[in-house]
XYZ file of C-alpha atoms in Angstrom:
364
model
C -10.726 -10.018 -5.437
C -8.986 -13.348 -4.707
C -5.733 -12.226 -6.352
C -2.796 -14.147 -4.909
C 0.828 -15.098 -5.492
C 2.884 -13.451 -8.192
C -0.136 -11.571 -9.608
C -0.636 -9.894 -6.229
C 3.067 -8.998 -6.096
C 2.752 -7.362 -9.517
C -0.077 -5.169 -8.261
C 1.864 -4.317 -5.101
C 4.920 -3.241 -7.058
C 2.674 -1.193 -9.334
C 0.925 0.633 -6.480
C 3.551 1.122 -3.787
C 6.232 3.811 -3.468
C 4.745 6.134 -6.088
C 5.524 9.863 -5.941
C 4.763 12.912 -8.011
C 6.303 16.351 -8.410
C 5.655 19.529 -10.375
C 8.059 20.992 -12.924
C 8.185 24.720 -13.704
C 10.843 25.597 -16.271
C 13.921 23.776 -14.952
C 12.809 23.611 -11.327
C 11.109 20.673 -9.586
C 9.010 20.650 -6.452
C 9.857 18.195 -3.644
C 8.448 14.674 -4.289
C 5.024 14.002 -2.819
C 4.029 10.475 -1.823
C 0.885 9.127 -3.498
C -1.431 7.037 -1.352
C -4.203 6.618 -3.967
C -4.596 6.637 -7.742
C -2.848 5.178 -10.771
C -0.926 6.930 -13.564
C -3.235 8.601 -16.063
C -3.217 6.892 -19.449
C -1.834 3.640 -18.098
C -2.935 0.288 -19.520
C -3.984 -1.047 -16.112
C -5.766 2.188 -15.171
C -9.287 1.354 -16.484
C -9.159 -2.192 -15.126
C -8.005 -1.070 -11.696
C -10.605 1.693 -11.608
C -13.407 -0.779 -12.356
C -12.135 -3.000 -9.537
C -11.886 -0.034 -7.201
C -15.343 1.354 -7.996
C -17.275 -1.927 -8.201
C -19.013 -1.142 -4.913
C -21.007 1.641 -6.624
C -23.357 -0.970 -8.151
C -25.062 -1.833 -4.820
C -25.688 1.895 -4.248
C -27.921 2.010 -7.323
C -29.625 -1.258 -6.450
C -30.487 -0.312 -2.872
C -32.514 2.622 -4.232
C -34.265 0.442 -6.813
C -32.346 1.678 -9.849
C -30.933 -0.544 -12.563
C -27.166 0.133 -12.752
C -25.134 0.430 -15.931
C -21.480 1.411 -15.969
C -18.708 1.967 -18.480
C -15.371 2.884 -16.844
C -16.081 6.118 -14.942
C -19.473 6.712 -16.599
C -22.174 5.207 -14.371
C -25.902 5.376 -14.920
C -29.044 4.297 -13.143
C -32.460 3.716 -14.704
C -35.905 3.559 -13.127
C -39.203 2.705 -14.822
C -42.315 4.519 -13.632
C -45.687 5.866 -14.753
C -46.536 9.554 -14.576
C -48.792 8.899 -11.573
C -45.668 8.299 -9.460
C -43.556 11.130 -10.852
C -43.388 13.036 -7.548
C -42.282 9.972 -5.591
C -39.608 9.047 -8.137
C -38.323 12.461 -9.172
C -38.610 14.319 -5.878
C -37.619 11.512 -3.510
C -35.904 8.550 -5.124
C -33.608 10.459 -7.514
C -32.347 12.991 -4.903
C -31.824 10.171 -2.388
C -29.797 8.233 -4.965
C -27.666 11.270 -5.829
C -27.021 11.886 -2.138
C -25.919 8.277 -1.609
C -23.658 8.470 -4.662
C -22.114 11.653 -3.283
C -21.416 9.955 0.048
C -19.951 6.944 -1.742
C -17.647 9.210 -3.762
C -16.381 10.968 -0.633
C -15.553 7.652 1.036
C -13.663 6.510 -2.074
C -11.685 9.745 -2.540
C -13.597 10.552 -5.743
C -15.597 13.548 -6.857
C -18.864 13.592 -8.750
C -18.903 16.291 -11.413
C -22.272 18.131 -11.112
C -22.105 19.786 -14.576
C -21.764 16.317 -16.130
C -24.586 14.836 -14.066
C -27.742 14.518 -16.172
C -31.290 13.483 -15.393
C -33.356 12.590 -18.443
C -36.867 11.188 -18.746
C -37.501 8.899 -21.712
C -41.035 8.429 -22.932
C -43.635 9.117 -25.596
C -44.909 12.652 -26.305
C -48.133 11.894 -24.407
C -46.103 10.694 -21.416
C -44.065 13.898 -21.356
C -47.257 15.962 -21.425
C -48.196 14.443 -18.066
C -44.845 15.266 -16.437
C -45.343 18.453 -14.411
C -41.737 18.955 -13.328
C -38.860 20.507 -15.266
C -36.100 19.608 -12.819
C -35.186 18.486 -9.327
C -33.268 19.748 -6.313
C -30.599 17.624 -4.716
C -30.078 17.459 -0.947
C -27.299 20.042 -1.445
C -29.866 22.453 -2.980
C -28.320 22.019 -6.409
C -30.889 22.414 -9.195
C -30.729 19.802 -11.950
C -32.987 20.532 -14.896
C -34.093 17.565 -16.978
C -31.952 17.107 -20.065
C -33.573 16.817 -23.477
C -30.753 14.609 -24.744
C -27.625 12.825 -23.561
C -24.634 11.344 -25.341
C -24.151 7.728 -24.362
C -21.136 5.863 -25.777
C -21.168 8.093 -28.846
C -24.938 7.876 -29.424
C -27.159 10.924 -28.942
C -30.305 9.784 -27.107
C -33.168 12.280 -27.028
C -35.970 12.060 -24.495
C -38.400 10.740 -27.143
C -35.937 8.063 -28.299
C -36.640 8.821 -31.956
C -32.881 9.211 -32.611
C -33.431 12.290 -34.755
C -30.661 14.212 -33.004
C -28.228 11.325 -33.430
C -29.026 10.855 -37.122
C -28.681 14.580 -37.846
C -25.318 14.656 -36.079
C -24.206 11.486 -37.877
C -25.233 12.789 -41.298
C -23.468 16.099 -40.726
C -20.281 14.315 -39.655
C -20.336 11.985 -42.681
C -20.875 14.773 -45.208
C -18.011 16.714 -43.637
C -15.670 13.772 -44.224
C -17.071 13.116 -47.703
C -16.267 16.657 -48.792
C -12.650 16.125 -47.807
C -12.483 12.774 -49.623
C -14.020 14.401 -52.711
C -11.338 17.066 -52.709
C -8.595 14.427 -53.082
C -10.540 11.889 -55.163
C -8.618 12.578 -58.388
C -5.320 11.911 -56.628
C -6.193 8.438 -55.301
C -7.201 5.131 -56.855
C -10.682 3.684 -56.663
C -9.540 0.963 -54.244
C -8.003 3.564 -51.938
C -11.199 5.590 -52.075
C -13.242 2.526 -51.134
C -10.958 1.962 -48.149
C -11.402 5.582 -47.043
C -15.187 5.390 -47.352
C -15.343 2.119 -45.406
C -13.073 3.507 -42.683
C -14.640 6.940 -42.259
C -18.217 6.675 -43.564
C -19.445 3.075 -43.404
C -18.010 2.607 -39.916
C -20.015 5.615 -38.723
C -23.224 4.390 -40.389
C -22.810 0.917 -38.871
C -21.978 2.068 -35.341
C -24.745 0.942 -32.955
C -27.146 0.701 -35.902
C -29.095 -2.090 -34.162
C -30.671 0.829 -32.276
C -32.220 1.975 -35.561
C -34.814 -0.814 -35.550
C -38.231 0.798 -35.986
C -36.766 4.182 -36.869
C -38.828 6.429 -39.148
C -38.452 6.178 -42.922
C -37.452 9.844 -43.043
C -34.384 9.257 -40.854
C -33.423 6.036 -42.653
C -33.677 7.959 -45.927
C -31.180 10.518 -44.621
C -28.689 7.766 -43.869
C -29.298 6.131 -47.248
C -28.526 9.433 -48.982
C -25.175 9.512 -47.190
C -24.338 6.021 -48.431
C -25.432 6.972 -51.954
C -23.268 10.090 -51.851
C -20.284 8.002 -50.737
C -20.788 5.593 -53.646
C -20.944 8.517 -56.085
C -17.625 9.772 -54.755
C -16.069 6.332 -55.289
C -17.249 6.073 -58.909
C -16.936 9.783 -59.757
C -20.645 10.164 -60.424
C -22.712 13.313 -60.451
C -25.110 14.275 -57.687
C -28.348 12.743 -59.011
C -26.984 9.707 -60.860
C -28.293 6.305 -59.788
C -26.047 4.112 -57.649
C -28.143 0.907 -57.567
C -25.831 -1.000 -59.892
C -22.781 0.335 -58.040
C -24.078 -0.967 -54.706
C -24.506 -4.382 -56.318
C -20.997 -4.162 -57.755
C -19.573 -3.335 -54.313
C -21.837 -5.967 -52.711
C -22.903 -3.415 -50.094
C -26.165 -3.786 -48.204
C -28.417 -0.746 -48.147
C -28.978 1.025 -44.839
C -32.235 -0.748 -44.005
C -30.646 -4.129 -44.688
C -27.557 -3.228 -42.667
C -29.767 -2.449 -39.678
C -31.476 -5.839 -39.943
C -28.093 -7.548 -40.385
C -26.692 -6.047 -37.173
C -29.835 -6.843 -35.167
C -29.982 -10.477 -36.340
C -26.258 -10.903 -35.685
C -26.813 -9.659 -32.129
C -29.552 -12.267 -31.666
C -27.220 -14.973 -33.001
C -24.573 -13.977 -30.453
C -27.175 -14.177 -27.689
C -28.097 -17.711 -28.696
C -24.402 -18.588 -28.892
C -23.877 -17.227 -25.381
C -21.362 -14.548 -26.377
C -23.500 -11.468 -25.674
C -23.997 -9.729 -22.305
C -26.066 -11.779 -19.865
C -28.861 -9.225 -19.600
C -29.517 -9.669 -23.346
C -29.163 -13.453 -23.264
C -31.599 -13.724 -20.356
C -34.171 -11.586 -22.188
C -34.690 -14.323 -24.810
C -36.562 -17.584 -24.292
C -36.193 -20.613 -26.553
C -39.702 -21.773 -27.409
C -39.074 -25.064 -29.161
C -37.233 -26.770 -31.947
C -38.682 -26.930 -35.423
C -40.917 -30.057 -35.413
C -40.767 -30.309 -39.222
C -37.034 -30.804 -39.314
C -34.522 -33.152 -37.785
C -31.927 -30.372 -37.760
C -31.022 -28.362 -34.696
C -33.087 -25.186 -35.022
C -33.931 -22.789 -32.213
C -37.177 -20.827 -32.270
C -37.743 -17.959 -29.868
C -40.795 -17.385 -27.726
C -42.514 -14.048 -28.245
C -45.414 -12.231 -26.716
C -48.360 -12.063 -29.098
C -49.690 -8.922 -27.403
C -48.447 -5.891 -29.286
C -47.174 -2.987 -27.144
C -49.409 0.060 -27.139
C -46.586 2.500 -27.942
C -44.202 2.676 -30.893
C -41.329 2.671 -28.404
C -42.437 -0.781 -27.261
C -41.847 -2.160 -30.763
C -38.200 -1.068 -30.506
C -37.579 -3.182 -27.419
C -35.097 -6.014 -27.959
C -37.386 -8.489 -26.206
C -40.169 -7.621 -28.672
C -38.396 -7.506 -32.028
C -35.697 -10.154 -31.477
C -38.000 -13.244 -31.639
C -39.786 -11.876 -34.693
C -36.566 -11.167 -36.576
C -35.066 -14.557 -35.721
C -38.118 -16.740 -36.378
C -38.624 -15.108 -39.800
C -35.221 -16.322 -41.026
C -35.150 -19.248 -43.476
C -34.365 -22.627 -41.915
C -30.884 -23.025 -43.368
C -29.664 -19.861 -41.615
C -30.837 -20.931 -38.182
C -28.940 -24.243 -38.546
C -25.572 -22.479 -38.819
C -23.470 -22.470 -35.646
C -20.235 -20.855 -36.893
C -20.429 -17.073 -36.610
C -18.273 -16.307 -39.654
C -20.316 -18.610 -41.880
C -23.515 -17.139 -40.428
C -22.411 -13.570 -41.205
C -21.550 -14.460 -44.780
C -24.774 -16.392 -45.368
C -26.940 -13.741 -43.699
C -25.437 -10.948 -45.785
C -26.022 -12.915 -48.989
C -29.631 -13.624 -47.984
C -30.396 -9.996 -47.107
C -28.657 -8.828 -50.266
C -30.973 -10.885 -52.495
C -34.179 -11.406 -50.476
C -34.463 -8.518 -48.029
C -37.915 -7.407 -49.198
C -39.309 -10.909 -48.744
C -37.719 -11.116 -45.285
C -39.074 -7.689 -44.354
C -42.621 -8.641 -45.356
C -42.466 -11.773 -43.182
C -41.133 -9.844 -40.193
C -43.821 -7.168 -40.585
C -46.638 -9.653 -41.219
C -48.443 -8.862 -37.977
C -46.607 -5.862 -36.523
C -44.420 -3.325 -38.287
C -40.848 -3.680 -37.047
C -38.555 -3.044 -40.029
């Protein structure tokens, strides 16, 4: 890792001469020397684990899978058509799992079979052509295909319609809202706003860029949560309107918040502060020939994907969202100024922006 000098000495002092022992009542077992591992819950633990396990990435790549890892949660993805399902599911996936098992043994780690999931994402018509319901590993362990997984707090179902995630999110928000309602008369309005922002709005905003292209029914469920939260803040009854209250709070509605997060992600890509795999998925087409200002326009494919899932792809919707922005927004280079200006624009002109984005293909 090219660590030298004092930094290397720090790591050596952190690793070497570690022991552990077991305590039962007032008795201790003899100390046992530790050759591997770091203290659980330590600050350096996650960093050192990522360094230690970095060699797992080539294991995915040598089998043709795209690797993705977060601490000790590693995933591999493979794109295929149903014509090659036997080759992928009966050969490639078991071979990958076997190689991962061998890698774990060499590195003194253990793969947890109950937490190992295989899920197939695709449209309903694609799933109808999948004849298998599971696979067998080389150790004769049966792994049935999962209908959903939880990835970094987001429930992803095999149809990618996010219905499971939205239902879980709505249930969680209403649970918290009931508790806030029970103490509403004991707290000030400002304190209530802080509670709603901390416990409700943060949940609604988490990973909401994934909600691009989501059905109106699911967006409506999220909007009802926001409306209910506003009613709690202003002590309103169940069916009272909250339109004026949202304006008073200067809160974007759910649909606008989704667009805000997606556009902000595109801005970060153009600024070079997003992950490389997102930055590399965008291509700058040209600069605006009608202006002397520095304005980036993004290249997009004019061929519309056949499936609804294709419209949710970042490479498809990102150029359309960005190029539909008014000129003055695309001139801004400071992220804080961009966030403020974008929120103001979406707050006042979201419907106009939405119609321009959806001019040829429905995205928002």
